[in-house]
PDB file of C-alpha atoms and ligand atoms in Angstrom:
ATOM      1  CA  MET P 238       0.000   0.000   0.000  1.00  0.00           C
ATOM      2  CA  SER P 239       1.117   3.517  -0.793  1.00  0.00           C
ATOM      3  CA  GLU P 240       2.564   5.559   2.130  1.00  0.00           C
ATOM      4  CA  LEU P 241       1.029   8.873   3.150  1.00  0.00           C
ATOM      5  CA  PHE P 242       3.092  11.935   4.132  1.00  0.00           C
ATOM      6  CA  GLY P 243       2.023  15.535   4.635  1.00  0.00           C
ATOM      7  CA  ILE P 244       2.484  19.035   5.975  1.00  0.00           C
ATOM      8  CA  ILE P 245       0.459  20.785   8.663  1.00  0.00           C
ATOM      9  CA  GLY P 246       0.062  24.552   8.876  1.00  0.00           C
ATOM     10  CA  ASN P 247      -2.358  27.437   8.881  1.00  0.00           C
ATOM     11  CA  PRO P 248      -2.575  28.870   6.286  1.00  0.00           C
ATOM     12  CA  ILE P 249      -1.228  26.066   4.104  1.00  0.00           C
ATOM     13  CA  GLU P 250      -2.977  26.558   0.745  1.00  0.00           C
ATOM     14  CA  HIS P 251       0.051  28.231  -0.819  1.00  0.00           C
ATOM     15  CA  SER P 252       2.614  25.653   0.355  1.00  0.00           C
ATOM     16  CA  LEU P 253       4.801  24.392  -2.459  1.00  0.00           C
ATOM     17  CA  SER P 254       5.819  21.260  -0.544  1.00  0.00           C
ATOM     18  CA  PRO P 255       3.030  19.055  -2.045  1.00  0.00           C
ATOM     19  CA  LEU P 256       4.239  19.888  -5.546  1.00  0.00           C
ATOM     20  CA  LEU P 257       7.897  19.246  -4.673  1.00  0.00           C
ATOM     21  CA  GLN P 258       7.260  16.089  -2.720  1.00  0.00           C
ATOM     22  CA  ASN P 259       4.804  14.390  -5.087  1.00  0.00           C
ATOM     23  CA  GLU P 260       7.032  15.165  -8.065  1.00  0.00           C
ATOM     24  CA  ALA P 261      10.051  13.729  -6.229  1.00  0.00           C
ATOM     25  CA  TYR P 262       8.116  10.546  -5.385  1.00  0.00           C
ATOM     26  CA  THR P 263       7.210  10.044  -9.044  1.00  0.00           C
ATOM     27  CA  LEU P 264      10.741  10.749 -10.286  1.00  0.00           C
ATOM     28  CA  ASN P 265      12.346   8.467  -7.702  1.00  0.00           C
ATOM     29  CA  GLY P 266       9.857   5.603  -7.791  1.00  0.00           C
ATOM     30  CA  ILE P 267       8.673   6.207  -4.222  1.00  0.00           C
ATOM     31  CA  ASP P 268       5.209   4.713  -3.723  1.00  0.00           C
ATOM     32  CA  ALA P 269       3.718   7.524  -1.632  1.00  0.00           C
ATOM     33  CA  HIS P 270       1.432  10.555  -1.656  1.00  0.00           C
ATOM     34  CA  PHE P 271       1.958  13.925   0.056  1.00  0.00           C
ATOM     35  CA  GLN P 272      -0.970  15.981   1.310  1.00  0.00           C
ATOM     36  CA  ALA P 273      -1.240  19.497   2.808  1.00  0.00           C
ATOM     37  CA  PHE P 274      -3.456  19.650   5.915  1.00  0.00           C
ATOM     38  CA  HIS P 275      -4.981  22.956   6.993  1.00  0.00           C
ATOM     39  CA  ILE P 276      -5.560  22.645  10.736  1.00  0.00           C
ATOM     40  CA  ALA P 277      -7.341  24.994  13.147  1.00  0.00           C
ATOM     41  CA  PRO P 278      -5.098  25.631  16.199  1.00  0.00           C
ATOM     42  CA  GLU P 279      -7.724  24.231  18.584  1.00  0.00           C
ATOM     43  CA  ASP P 280      -7.806  20.963  16.581  1.00  0.00           C
ATOM     44  CA  LEU P 281      -4.048  20.346  16.620  1.00  0.00           C
ATOM     45  CA  GLU P 282      -4.066  17.522  19.189  1.00  0.00           C
ATOM     46  CA  LYS P 283      -6.958  15.703  17.478  1.00  0.00           C
ATOM     47  CA  ALA P 284      -5.271  16.166  14.097  1.00  0.00           C
ATOM     48  CA  ILE P 285      -2.023  14.531  15.309  1.00  0.00           C
ATOM     49  CA  GLN P 286      -3.964  11.626  16.810  1.00  0.00           C
ATOM     50  CA  GLY P 287      -5.959  11.286  13.586  1.00  0.00           C
ATOM     51  CA  MET P 288      -2.849  11.261  11.419  1.00  0.00           C
ATOM     52  CA  LYS P 289      -1.355   8.532  13.564  1.00  0.00           C
ATOM     53  CA  ALA P 290      -4.586   6.526  13.429  1.00  0.00           C
ATOM     54  CA  ILE P 291      -4.739   6.604   9.643  1.00  0.00           C
ATOM     55  CA  GLY P 292      -1.060   5.732   9.329  1.00  0.00           C
ATOM     56  CA  VAL P 293       0.613   8.978   8.178  1.00  0.00           C
ATOM     57  CA  LYS P 294       4.299   7.965   8.275  1.00  0.00           C
ATOM     58  CA  GLY P 295       5.762  11.451   8.429  1.00  0.00           C
ATOM     59  CA  PHE P 296       4.796  15.085   8.188  1.00  0.00           C
ATOM     60  CA  MET P 297       6.383  18.512   7.936  1.00  0.00           C
ATOM     61  CA  VAL P 298       5.339  21.263  10.330  1.00  0.00           C
ATOM     62  CA  THR P 299       5.090  24.912   9.433  1.00  0.00           C
ATOM     63  CA  VAL P 300       3.751  28.187  10.843  1.00  0.00           C
ATOM     64  CA  PRO P 301       2.138  28.452  13.411  1.00  0.00           C
ATOM     65  CA  PHE P 302       2.679  24.930  14.773  1.00  0.00           C
ATOM     66  CA  LYS P 303       6.458  24.463  15.036  1.00  0.00           C
ATOM     67  CA  ALA P 304       6.424  24.938  18.837  1.00  0.00           C
ATOM     68  CA  ALA P 305       2.758  24.109  19.467  1.00  0.00           C
ATOM     69  CA  VAL P 306       3.098  20.577  18.069  1.00  0.00           C
ATOM     70  CA  ILE P 307       5.736  19.539  20.640  1.00  0.00           C
ATOM     71  CA  PRO P 308       3.394  18.514  23.513  1.00  0.00           C
ATOM     72  CA  TYR P 309       1.512  16.153  21.178  1.00  0.00           C
ATOM     73  CA  LEU P 310       4.564  14.228  19.947  1.00  0.00           C
ATOM     74  CA  ASP P 311       5.865  11.077  21.631  1.00  0.00           C
ATOM     75  CA  GLU P 312       9.514  12.142  21.468  1.00  0.00           C
ATOM     76  CA  VAL P 313      11.476  15.230  20.405  1.00  0.00           C
ATOM     77  CA  ASP P 314      15.126  15.080  19.459  1.00  0.00           C
ATOM     78  CA  PRO P 315      17.473  17.204  21.642  1.00  0.00           C
ATOM     79  CA  ILE P 316      18.217  19.842  18.985  1.00  0.00           C
ATOM     80  CA  ALA P 317      14.536  20.446  18.244  1.00  0.00           C
ATOM     81  CA  LYS P 318      13.903  20.586  21.990  1.00  0.00           C
ATOM     82  CA  GLN P 319      16.610  23.192  22.445  1.00  0.00           C
ATOM     83  CA  LYS P 320      15.189  25.275  19.592  1.00  0.00           C
ATOM     84  CA  ASN P 321      11.642  24.655  20.881  1.00  0.00           C
ATOM     85  CA  ALA P 322      10.636  24.080  17.259  1.00  0.00           C
ATOM     86  CA  VAL P 323       9.927  20.992  15.159  1.00  0.00           C
ATOM     87  CA  ASN P 324       9.818  21.040  11.359  1.00  0.00           C
ATOM     88  CA  ILE P 325       9.806  17.321  10.555  1.00  0.00           C
ATOM     89  CA  VAL P 326       7.994  14.469  12.300  1.00  0.00           C
ATOM     90  CA  GLN P 327       8.758  10.837  11.605  1.00  0.00           C
ATOM     91  CA  TYR P 328       6.789   7.754  12.632  1.00  0.00           C
ATOM     92  CA  ILE P 329       9.251   5.372  14.300  1.00  0.00           C
ATOM     93  CA  ASP P 330       8.104   2.154  16.017  1.00  0.00           C
ATOM     94  CA  GLY P 331       4.639   3.438  16.841  1.00  0.00           C
ATOM     95  CA  LYS P 332       5.870   6.850  17.965  1.00  0.00           C
ATOM     96  CA  TYR P 333       5.832  10.303  16.382  1.00  0.00           C
ATOM     97  CA  VAL P 334       9.332  11.757  16.808  1.00  0.00           C
ATOM     98  CA  GLY P 335      10.022  15.455  16.112  1.00  0.00           C
ATOM     99  CA  PHE P 336      13.183  16.865  14.521  1.00  0.00           C
ATOM    100  CA  ASN P 337      14.366  20.271  13.365  1.00  0.00           C
ATOM    101  CA  PHE P 338      16.406  20.452  10.162  1.00  0.00           C
ATOM    102  CA  ASP P 339      15.657  24.089   9.278  1.00  0.00           C
ATOM    103  CA  GLY P 340      19.090  25.365  10.292  1.00  0.00           C
ATOM    104  CA  GLU P 341      20.833  22.399   8.675  1.00  0.00           C
ATOM    105  CA  ALA P 342      18.953  22.947   5.393  1.00  0.00           C
ATOM    106  CA  TRP P 343      19.857  26.634   5.403  1.00  0.00           C
ATOM    107  CA  LEU P 344      23.539  25.943   6.183  1.00  0.00           C
ATOM    108  CA  LYS P 345      23.859  23.299   3.464  1.00  0.00           C
ATOM    109  CA  ALA P 346      22.353  25.720   0.956  1.00  0.00           C
ATOM    110  CA  LEU P 347      24.650  28.549   2.097  1.00  0.00           C
ATOM    111  CA  LEU P 348      27.882  26.558   2.023  1.00  0.00           C
ATOM    112  CA  GLU P 349      27.067  25.107  -1.357  1.00  0.00           C
ATOM    113  CA  ASP P 350      26.462  28.528  -2.907  1.00  0.00           C
ATOM    114  CA  MET P 351      29.510  30.021  -1.164  1.00  0.00           C
ATOM    115  CA  GLY P 352      31.634  27.130  -2.411  1.00  0.00           C
ATOM    116  CA  GLN P 353      32.914  26.400   1.110  1.00  0.00           C
ATOM    117  CA  LYS P 354      32.952  23.249   3.219  1.00  0.00           C
ATOM    118  CA  SER P 355      32.567  25.096   6.495  1.00  0.00           C
ATOM    119  CA  LEU P 356      32.461  28.531   8.094  1.00  0.00           C
ATOM    120  CA  ARG P 357      35.675  29.902   9.548  1.00  0.00           C
ATOM    121  CA  THR P 358      36.161  33.384  11.040  1.00  0.00           C
ATOM    122  CA  GLU P 359      33.511  35.203   9.021  1.00  0.00           C
ATOM    123  CA  LYS P 360      31.778  38.226  10.454  1.00  0.00           C
ATOM    124  CA  ILE P 361      28.050  37.574  10.147  1.00  0.00           C
ATOM    125  CA  LEU P 362      25.013  39.840  10.383  1.00  0.00           C
ATOM    126  CA  LEU P 363      21.780  38.030  11.275  1.00  0.00           C
ATOM    127  CA  LEU P 364      18.731  40.191  10.539  1.00  0.00           C
ATOM    128  CA  GLY P 365      15.710  39.153  12.640  1.00  0.00           C
ATOM    129  CA  ALA P 366      15.105  37.212  15.846  1.00  0.00           C
ATOM    130  CA  GLY P 367      11.948  35.189  15.102  1.00  0.00           C
ATOM    131  CA  GLY P 368      11.483  31.461  14.622  1.00  0.00           C
ATOM    132  CA  ALA P 369      13.545  31.220  11.447  1.00  0.00           C
ATOM    133  CA  ALA P 370      16.395  33.267  12.958  1.00  0.00           C
ATOM    134  CA  GLN P 371      16.377  30.978  15.980  1.00  0.00           C
ATOM    135  CA  SER P 372      17.032  27.849  13.923  1.00  0.00           C
ATOM    136  CA  ILE P 373      19.725  29.536  11.860  1.00  0.00           C
ATOM    137  CA  TYR P 374      21.413  31.107  14.887  1.00  0.00           C
ATOM    138  CA  HIS P 375      21.482  27.779  16.687  1.00  0.00           C
ATOM    139  CA  THR P 376      23.172  26.208  13.663  1.00  0.00           C
ATOM    140  CA  LEU P 377      25.689  29.070  13.436  1.00  0.00           C
ATOM    141  CA  THR P 378      26.729  28.685  17.078  1.00  0.00           C
ATOM    142  CA  GLN P 379      28.455  25.397  16.233  1.00  0.00           C
ATOM    143  CA  PHE P 380      31.157  27.564  14.596  1.00  0.00           C
ATOM    144  CA  ALA P 381      32.990  29.020  17.587  1.00  0.00           C
ATOM    145  CA  GLU P 382      35.246  31.301  15.530  1.00  0.00           C
ATOM    146  CA  VAL P 383      32.590  33.258  13.617  1.00  0.00           C
ATOM    147  CA  HIS P 384      31.432  36.668  14.850  1.00  0.00           C
ATOM    148  CA  ILE P 385      27.676  37.120  14.862  1.00  0.00           C
ATOM    149  CA  ASP P 386      25.758  40.391  15.219  1.00  0.00           C
ATOM    150  CA  ILE P 387      22.025  39.854  15.725  1.00  0.00           C
ATOM    151  CA  ALA P 388      20.018  42.896  14.598  1.00  0.00           C
ATOM    152  CA  ASN P 389      16.300  43.122  15.241  1.00  0.00           C
ATOM    153  CA  ARG P 390      13.581  45.777  15.538  1.00  0.00           C
ATOM    154  CA  THR P 391      12.779  44.509  19.051  1.00  0.00           C
ATOM    155  CA  LEU P 392      16.100  44.308  20.880  1.00  0.00           C
ATOM    156  CA  ASP P 393      14.711  42.199  23.744  1.00  0.00           C
ATOM    157  CA  LYS P 394      13.945  39.405  21.298  1.00  0.00           C
ATOM    158  CA  ALA P 395      17.483  39.560  19.928  1.00  0.00           C
ATOM    159  CA  GLU P 396      18.841  39.398  23.500  1.00  0.00           C
ATOM    160  CA  ALA P 397      16.662  36.352  24.200  1.00  0.00           C
ATOM    161  CA  LEU P 398      17.997  34.696  21.064  1.00  0.00           C
ATOM    162  CA  LYS P 399      21.586  35.434  22.099  1.00  0.00           C
ATOM    163  CA  LYS P 400      20.915  33.727  25.461  1.00  0.00           C
ATOM    164  CA  LEU P 401      20.019  30.514  23.598  1.00  0.00           C
ATOM    165  CA  GLY P 402      23.563  30.442  22.257  1.00  0.00           C
ATOM    166  CA  ASP P 403      25.085  31.181  25.645  1.00  0.00           C
ATOM    167  CA  SER P 404      28.197  29.239  24.944  1.00  0.00           C
ATOM    168  CA  HIS P 405      28.966  31.176  21.750  1.00  0.00           C
ATOM    169  CA  PRO P 406      31.858  33.544  22.492  1.00  0.00           C
ATOM    170  CA  HIS P 407      31.374  36.168  19.773  1.00  0.00           C
ATOM    171  CA  THR P 408      27.692  37.151  19.568  1.00  0.00           C
ATOM    172  CA  HIS P 409      26.452  40.730  19.953  1.00  0.00           C
ATOM    173  CA  VAL P 410      23.041  42.342  19.730  1.00  0.00           C
ATOM    174  CA  ILE P 411      22.716  45.567  17.746  1.00  0.00           C
ATOM    175  CA  SER P 412      19.925  47.723  16.331  1.00  0.00           C
ATOM    176  CA  LEU P 413      18.886  47.633  12.682  1.00  0.00           C
ATOM    177  CA  GLU P 414      20.228  51.207  12.350  1.00  0.00           C
ATOM    178  CA  GLU P 415      23.649  50.171  13.647  1.00  0.00           C
ATOM    179  CA  ALA P 416      23.645  47.146  11.339  1.00  0.00           C
ATOM    180  CA  GLU P 417      22.915  49.404   8.371  1.00  0.00           C
ATOM    181  CA  SER P 418      25.682  51.827   9.324  1.00  0.00           C
ATOM    182  CA  LYS P 419      28.377  49.134   9.644  1.00  0.00           C
ATOM    183  CA  GLN P 420      27.285  46.923   6.758  1.00  0.00           C
ATOM    184  CA  GLU P 421      30.696  47.071   5.074  1.00  0.00           C
ATOM    185  CA  GLN P 422      32.154  44.992   7.930  1.00  0.00           C
ATOM    186  CA  TYR P 423      30.201  41.818   7.195  1.00  0.00           C
ATOM    187  CA  ASP P 424      31.263  38.802   5.160  1.00  0.00           C
ATOM    188  CA  ILE P 425      27.793  37.258   5.333  1.00  0.00           C
ATOM    189  CA  ILE P 426      24.410  38.937   5.817  1.00  0.00           C
ATOM    190  CA  ILE P 427      21.398  36.687   6.545  1.00  0.00           C
ATOM    191  CA  GLN P 428      17.895  38.088   6.149  1.00  0.00           C
ATOM    192  CA  THR P 429      15.391  36.049   8.197  1.00  0.00           C
ATOM    193  CA  THR P 430      12.507  38.499   8.727  1.00  0.00           C
ATOM    194  CA  SER P 431       9.301  38.558   6.715  1.00  0.00           C
ATOM    195  CA  ILE P 432      10.177  42.023   5.375  1.00  0.00           C
ATOM    196  CA  GLY P 433      10.233  42.134   1.579  1.00  0.00           C
ATOM    197  CA  MET P 434       8.025  39.093   1.117  1.00  0.00           C
ATOM    198  CA  TRP P 435       5.339  39.277  -1.566  1.00  0.00           C
ATOM    199  CA  PRO P 436       3.235  41.490  -1.773  1.00  0.00           C
ATOM    200  CA  ASN P 437       5.402  43.981   0.205  1.00  0.00           C
ATOM    201  CA  ILE P 438       8.239  43.692  -2.256  1.00  0.00           C
ATOM    202  CA  GLU P 439       9.528  47.257  -1.892  1.00  0.00           C
ATOM    203  CA  GLU P 440      10.334  46.831   1.819  1.00  0.00           C
ATOM    204  CA  SER P 441      13.718  45.991   3.297  1.00  0.00           C
ATOM    205  CA  PRO P 442      14.998  45.707   6.904  1.00  0.00           C
ATOM    206  CA  ILE P 443      18.125  47.732   6.019  1.00  0.00           C
ATOM    207  CA  GLN P 444      19.190  49.669   2.930  1.00  0.00           C
ATOM    208  CA  ILE P 445      22.248  48.172   1.260  1.00  0.00           C
ATOM    209  CA  THR P 446      24.614  50.802  -0.107  1.00  0.00           C
ATOM    210  CA  ASN P 447      28.114  49.748   0.755  1.00  0.00           C
ATOM    211  CA  LEU P 448      29.119  46.123   1.184  1.00  0.00           C
ATOM    212  CA  LYS P 449      32.486  44.515   1.817  1.00  0.00           C
ATOM    213  CA  THR P 450      34.103  43.161  -1.349  1.00  0.00           C
ATOM    214  CA  GLY P 451      33.176  39.501  -1.695  1.00  0.00           C
ATOM    215  CA  ALA P 452      30.229  39.743   0.725  1.00  0.00           C
ATOM    216  CA  PHE P 453      27.502  37.087   0.522  1.00  0.00           C
ATOM    217  CA  VAL P 454      23.857  37.958   1.214  1.00  0.00           C
ATOM    218  CA  SER P 455      21.337  35.195   1.972  1.00  0.00           C
ATOM    219  CA  ASP P 456      17.591  35.861   2.218  1.00  0.00           C
ATOM    220  CA  ILE P 457      15.313  33.017   3.328  1.00  0.00           C
ATOM    221  CA  ILE P 458      12.399  34.513   1.345  1.00  0.00           C
ATOM    222  CA  TYR P 459      11.779  32.867  -2.052  1.00  0.00           C
ATOM    223  CA  ASN P 460       8.762  34.837  -3.210  1.00  0.00           C
ATOM    224  CA  PRO P 461       9.761  37.159  -4.789  1.00  0.00           C
ATOM    225  CA  ALA P 462      12.870  35.387  -6.057  1.00  0.00           C
ATOM    226  CA  GLU P 463      14.827  38.616  -5.597  1.00  0.00           C
ATOM    227  CA  THR P 464      13.810  40.706  -2.601  1.00  0.00           C
ATOM    228  CA  LYS P 465      14.716  44.380  -2.335  1.00  0.00           C
ATOM    229  CA  ILE P 466      17.708  43.604  -0.112  1.00  0.00           C
ATOM    230  CA  LEU P 467      18.989  40.983  -2.589  1.00  0.00           C
ATOM    231  CA  GLU P 468      18.518  43.375  -5.488  1.00  0.00           C
ATOM    232  CA  GLN P 469      20.491  46.089  -3.680  1.00  0.00           C
ATOM    233  CA  ALA P 470      23.153  43.554  -2.661  1.00  0.00           C
ATOM    234  CA  ARG P 471      23.523  42.270  -6.221  1.00  0.00           C
ATOM    235  CA  LYS P 472      23.861  45.831  -7.519  1.00  0.00           C
ATOM    236  CA  SER P 473      26.542  46.455  -4.868  1.00  0.00           C
ATOM    237  CA  GLY P 474      28.528  43.540  -6.263  1.00  0.00           C
ATOM    238  CA  ALA P 475      27.689  40.933  -3.611  1.00  0.00           C
ATOM    239  CA  ARG P 476      26.920  37.276  -4.236  1.00  0.00           C
ATOM    240  CA  THR P 477      23.329  36.523  -3.282  1.00  0.00           C
ATOM    241  CA  GLN P 478      21.041  33.605  -2.505  1.00  0.00           C
ATOM    242  CA  ASN P 479      17.273  33.434  -1.995  1.00  0.00           C
ATOM    243  CA  GLY P 480      15.301  30.875   0.053  1.00  0.00           C
ATOM    244  CA  MET P 481      14.584  28.415  -2.779  1.00  0.00           C
ATOM    245  CA  LYS P 482      17.539  26.175  -2.125  1.00  0.00           C
ATOM    246  CA  MET P 483      16.739  26.071   1.599  1.00  0.00           C
ATOM    247  CA  LEU P 484      13.142  25.053   0.837  1.00  0.00           C
ATOM    248  CA  ALA P 485      14.306  22.379  -1.596  1.00  0.00           C
ATOM    249  CA  MET P 486      16.856  21.118   0.965  1.00  0.00           C
ATOM    250  CA  GLN P 487      14.175  20.969   3.694  1.00  0.00           C
ATOM    251  CA  ASN P 488      11.984  18.816   1.464  1.00  0.00           C
ATOM    252  CA  ALA P 489      14.877  16.623   0.360  1.00  0.00           C
ATOM    253  CA  LEU P 490      15.950  16.109   3.986  1.00  0.00           C
ATOM    254  CA  ALA P 491      12.373  15.146   4.928  1.00  0.00           C
ATOM    255  CA  ILE P 492      12.188  12.537   2.153  1.00  0.00           C
ATOM    256  CA  GLU P 493      15.586  11.160   3.133  1.00  0.00           C
ATOM    257  CA  ARG P 494      14.482  10.915   6.749  1.00  0.00           C
ATOM    258  CA  TRP P 495      11.187   9.197   5.924  1.00  0.00           C
ATOM    259  CA  THR P 496      12.238   6.859   3.107  1.00  0.00           C
ATOM    260  CA  GLY P 497      16.026   6.612   3.324  1.00  0.00           C
ATOM    261  CA  GLN P 498      16.190   7.774  -0.280  1.00  0.00           C
ATOM    262  CA  LYS P 499      18.305  10.718  -1.464  1.00  0.00           C
ATOM    263  CA  VAL P 500      16.464  12.851  -4.029  1.00  0.00           C
ATOM    264  CA  SER P 501      17.677  15.550  -6.403  1.00  0.00           C
ATOM    265  CA  TYR P 502      17.055  18.986  -4.931  1.00  0.00           C
ATOM    266  CA  PRO P 503      18.223  20.889  -8.070  1.00  0.00           C
ATOM    267  CA  LYS P 504      15.216  19.356  -9.840  1.00  0.00           C
ATOM    268  CA  MET P 505      13.046  20.594  -6.977  1.00  0.00           C
ATOM    269  CA  MET P 506      14.465  24.094  -7.432  1.00  0.00           C
ATOM    270  CA  MET P 507      13.558  24.055 -11.117  1.00  0.00           C
ATOM    271  CA  SER P 508       9.982  23.084 -10.223  1.00  0.00           C
ATOM    272  CA  LEU P 509       9.868  25.858  -7.630  1.00  0.00           C
ATOM    273  CA  LYS P 510      11.005  28.447 -10.147  1.00  0.00           C
ATOM    274  CA  GLU P 511       8.391  27.290 -12.637  1.00  0.00           C
ATOM    275  CA  ALA P 512       5.614  27.268 -10.027  1.00  0.00           C
ATOM    276  CA  LEU P 513       6.471  30.736  -8.757  1.00  0.00           C
ATOM    277  CA  HIS P 514       6.757  32.072 -12.278  1.00  0.00           C
ATOM    278  CA  SER P 515       3.285  30.873 -13.171  1.00  0.00           C
ATOM    279  CA  THR P 516       1.515  32.392 -10.112  1.00  0.00           C
TER     280      THR P 516
HETATM  281  P1  ATR D 881       9.301  33.609  11.641  1.00  0.00           P
HETATM  282  O1  ATR D 881       8.886  32.453  12.502  1.00  0.00           O
HETATM  283  O2  ATR D 881       8.906  33.466  10.193  1.00  0.00           O
HETATM  284  O3  ATR D 881      10.743  33.963  11.805  1.00  0.00           O
HETATM  285  P2  ATR D 881       8.361  35.611  13.495  1.00  0.00           P
HETATM  286  O4  ATR D 881       8.751  34.710  14.608  1.00  0.00           O
HETATM  287  O5  ATR D 881       7.059  36.298  13.558  1.00  0.00           O
HETATM  288  O6  ATR D 881       8.397  34.845  12.109  1.00  0.00           O
HETATM  289  O7  ATR D 881       9.534  36.704  13.314  1.00  0.00           O
HETATM  290  C1  ATR D 881       9.449  37.695  12.380  1.00  0.00           C
HETATM  291  C2  ATR D 881      10.740  38.535  12.367  1.00  0.00           C
HETATM  292  O8  ATR D 881      10.558  39.594  11.431  1.00  0.00           O
HETATM  293  C3  ATR D 881      11.066  39.213  13.691  1.00  0.00           C
HETATM  294  O9  ATR D 881      12.474  39.370  13.800  1.00  0.00           O
HETATM  295  C4  ATR D 881      10.380  40.562  13.537  1.00  0.00           C
HETATM  296  O10 ATR D 881      10.898  41.599  14.328  1.00  0.00           O
HETATM  297  P3  ATR D 881      10.336  41.835  15.840  1.00  0.00           P
HETATM  298  O11 ATR D 881      10.980  40.779  16.684  1.00  0.00           O
HETATM  299  O12 ATR D 881      10.770  43.199  16.187  1.00  0.00           O
HETATM  300  O13 ATR D 881       8.849  41.684  15.748  1.00  0.00           O
HETATM  301  C5  ATR D 881      10.686  40.857  12.084  1.00  0.00           C
HETATM  302  N1  ATR D 881       9.753  41.805  11.498  1.00  0.00           N
HETATM  303  C6  ATR D 881       8.538  41.531  10.956  1.00  0.00           C
HETATM  304  N2  ATR D 881       7.982  42.659  10.460  1.00  0.00           N
HETATM  305  C7  ATR D 881       8.864  43.677  10.698  1.00  0.00           C
HETATM  306  C8  ATR D 881       8.889  45.080  10.406  1.00  0.00           C
HETATM  307  N3  ATR D 881       7.874  45.679   9.762  1.00  0.00           N
HETATM  308  N4  ATR D 881       9.980  45.789  10.765  1.00  0.00           N
HETATM  309  C9  ATR D 881      11.021  45.206  11.408  1.00  0.00           C
HETATM  310  N5  ATR D 881      11.058  43.880  11.718  1.00  0.00           N
HETATM  311  C10 ATR D 881      10.005  43.118  11.373  1.00  0.00           C
END
């Protein structure tokens, strides 16, 4: 019998994961179907029980359930627990086990596009302190030598994020204004806020005017494909990356986790580009 996988969220209608996943199953001979489930927050517990009862073997978790889902899982891996966020659930021996591969997917995408195997002593600017920033920051703290400035509109949230990486020796919290004024110091700038996402495509958390030679700017937004900040960065001579590769990596990592099969994420990126182009 065919396996069933899915994604839970609210809203979920615009998720591109069903397209990516079902296409990957067909291309890789995986006998499975992937379904998006729109769930009302008050029905979350019943939904998880229902998915288990009907034999859903794995599901992705997106906004607003990444933290809320945790009490209803049987086990949560230590990294996801530390981040207080789950993005992939796998059915293992009768149990739903939660994982978080968001930071890993982002890092893989970054290193691949930077042409590096690892991070070294780079000076990094992290824009934002929400859920996405949390996963990325946690992943960055494994590199003890990098310098990280967290810039956010609400400084308290940036301070709280810094506390999560208590053992990281070179993290500082700064304002968005300060980040803008010292932008030429950074080797890598990571945009994790929702600013600039369609339809607010003219907005940007900081104005890019003067970047360090060789700087790399990564925005986790993929719609539009080039946000204002990426456009300004490209025009300033920086290398840039949008969120498509991260999204493709997240889906590829989920399939690998659930089926043990490695799938081609470049193909997924082509499908993403086509889908976004036709909307
Ligand atoms: P996600 O889980 O997608 O990261 P989130 O947790 O709501 O979403 O976080 C959104 C991020 O975007 C936060 O860093 C938020 O800044 P605040 O902590 O100050 O709220 C940032 N953000 C969203 N809209 C913003 C705006 N108009 N100006 C500045 N920052 C904004």
